[in-house]
Tab-separated table of C-alpha atoms in Angstrom:
chain	number	residue	atom	x	y	z
E	1	MET	CA	-10.320	9.899	-12.899
E	2	SER	CA	-9.669	13.526	-12.061
E	3	TRP	CA	-6.153	14.936	-11.691
E	4	TYR	CA	-5.160	16.845	-8.544
E	5	ASN	CA	-3.537	19.816	-10.276
E	6	ALA	CA	-1.940	20.262	-13.705
E	7	SER	CA	1.259	21.540	-12.035
E	8	TRP	CA	1.930	17.998	-10.747
E	9	SER	CA	3.227	15.825	-13.581
E	10	TYR	CA	3.155	12.381	-11.985
E	11	ARG	CA	1.184	10.197	-9.607
E	12	PHE	CA	0.963	6.614	-8.442
E	13	LYS	CA	-1.655	4.665	-6.554
E	14	VAL	CA	-1.207	3.267	-3.044
E	15	THR	CA	-3.726	0.663	-1.878
E	16	VAL	CA	-4.502	-0.251	1.729
E	17	LEU	CA	-5.793	-3.816	1.623
E	18	ALA	CA	-9.086	-4.412	3.400
E	19	SER	CA	-7.726	-7.769	4.598
E	20	LYS	CA	-5.172	-5.846	6.699
E	21	VAL	CA	-7.771	-3.585	8.361
E	22	ASN	CA	-9.781	-4.855	11.354
E	23	ALA	CA	-12.445	-2.112	11.286
E	24	ASP	CA	-13.466	0.972	9.341
E	25	LEU	CA	-11.069	3.671	10.511
E	26	THR	CA	-11.351	7.440	10.207
E	27	ASN	CA	-8.359	9.749	9.864
E	28	TYR	CA	-6.049	6.757	10.217
E	29	PRO	CA	-2.274	7.400	9.904
E	30	VAL	CA	-0.892	5.537	6.876
E	31	TYR	CA	2.863	4.953	6.490
E	32	PHE	CA	4.540	4.728	3.081
E	33	ASP	CA	8.215	3.854	2.624
E	34	LEU	CA	9.407	6.078	-0.236
E	35	SER	CA	12.077	3.531	-1.167
E	36	ASN	CA	9.110	1.487	-2.484
E	37	ALA	CA	7.975	4.256	-4.842
E	38	PRO	CA	7.849	3.310	-8.533
E	39	ALA	CA	10.711	3.788	-10.956
E	40	GLY	CA	11.157	7.451	-11.840
E	41	PHE	CA	9.801	8.802	-8.565
E	42	HIS	CA	13.165	9.863	-7.168
E	43	THR	CA	14.176	11.379	-10.502
E	44	HIS	CA	11.065	13.569	-10.703
E	45	CYS	CA	10.384	14.309	-7.027
E	46	ASN	CA	11.754	17.610	-5.736
E	47	GLN	CA	15.274	16.483	-4.921
E	48	THR	CA	15.930	18.763	-1.952
E	49	ASP	CA	13.101	18.177	0.499
E	50	ALA	CA	10.204	16.408	-1.272
E	51	ARG	CA	7.951	19.428	-0.774
E	52	ASP	CA	6.108	18.600	-3.991
E	53	ILE	CA	4.605	15.377	-2.625
E	54	ARG	CA	0.828	15.527	-2.283
E	55	VAL	CA	-1.569	12.761	-1.264
E	56	THR	CA	-5.206	12.536	-2.309
E	57	LYS	CA	-8.186	10.324	-1.663
E	58	SER	CA	-9.182	7.833	-4.361
E	59	ASP	CA	-10.997	10.605	-6.264
E	60	GLY	CA	-7.572	11.968	-7.251
E	61	THR	CA	-8.366	15.532	-6.165
E	62	THR	CA	-9.174	15.714	-2.442
E	63	GLU	CA	-5.870	16.467	-0.721
E	64	LEU	CA	-5.029	14.777	2.578
E	65	PRO	CA	-2.664	15.969	5.311
E	66	ARG	CA	0.785	14.455	4.924
E	67	GLU	CA	4.206	14.575	6.536
E	68	VAL	CA	7.509	13.737	4.891
E	69	VAL	CA	9.456	12.575	7.943
E	70	PHE	CA	12.693	12.445	5.970
E	71	TYR	CA	13.810	12.304	2.363
E	72	ASP	CA	17.237	11.178	1.148
E	73	SER	CA	17.402	11.732	-2.599
E	74	ALA	CA	20.989	10.472	-2.849
E	75	ASN	CA	19.884	7.020	-1.679
E	76	ASP	CA	16.256	7.038	-2.925
E	77	LYS	CA	14.839	6.684	0.580
E	78	GLY	CA	12.251	8.469	2.650
E	79	GLU	CA	9.350	8.142	5.018
E	80	LEU	CA	5.889	9.518	4.301
E	81	HIS	CA	2.869	9.538	6.613
E	82	PHE	CA	-0.631	10.692	5.727
E	83	LYS	CA	-4.085	10.444	7.267
E	84	GLY	CA	-7.059	8.930	5.522
E	85	ASP	CA	-10.190	6.880	6.024
E	86	VAL	CA	-9.699	3.144	5.442
E	87	ASP	CA	-12.309	0.443	4.996
E	88	SER	CA	-12.294	-3.102	6.350
E	89	ASP	CA	-14.608	-4.407	3.589
E	90	THR	CA	-13.096	-2.836	0.481
E	91	ASN	CA	-9.523	-1.968	-0.500
E	92	THR	CA	-8.852	1.770	-0.071
E	93	ASP	CA	-6.889	3.633	-2.741
E	94	PHE	CA	-4.892	6.833	-2.360
E	95	TYR	CA	-2.800	8.736	-4.913
E	96	ILE	CA	0.639	10.205	-4.336
E	97	TYR	CA	1.430	13.105	-6.653
E	98	TYR	CA	4.907	14.504	-7.339
E	99	GLY	CA	6.923	16.296	-10.002
E	100	ASN	CA	6.226	19.993	-9.380
E	101	SER	CA	9.585	21.738	-8.984
E	102	SER	CA	7.939	25.028	-8.006
E	103	ALA	CA	5.762	23.537	-5.236
E	104	THR	CA	6.054	24.838	-1.704
E	105	GLU	CA	5.605	22.861	1.485
E	106	PRO	CA	1.848	22.497	2.136
E	107	ALA	CA	0.277	24.177	5.140
E	108	LYS	CA	0.261	22.110	8.328
E	109	ASP	CA	-3.106	20.774	9.461
């Protein structure tokens, strides 16, 4: 599995279950509650505004548009939305990368 960029130290997988998808969907908005991120996420994520969060397709390298709606590092909470293609026959994986303290906010799509 390829890695997005060596400047990002961490990642975790998010899976959209095919059983929850009624049809194959393109550019579908996916919601992720950052309070459900794995242990260590809030310690290693950029603690001011989460600008280091990146989302990729299952290949681990193709970046997807994302929006951090809010991030509260003091309480380990936040709301992340990204767009991706999801499949109704097969589970769809995405990767969330974090841990790059020198990252800047990605360009808006």
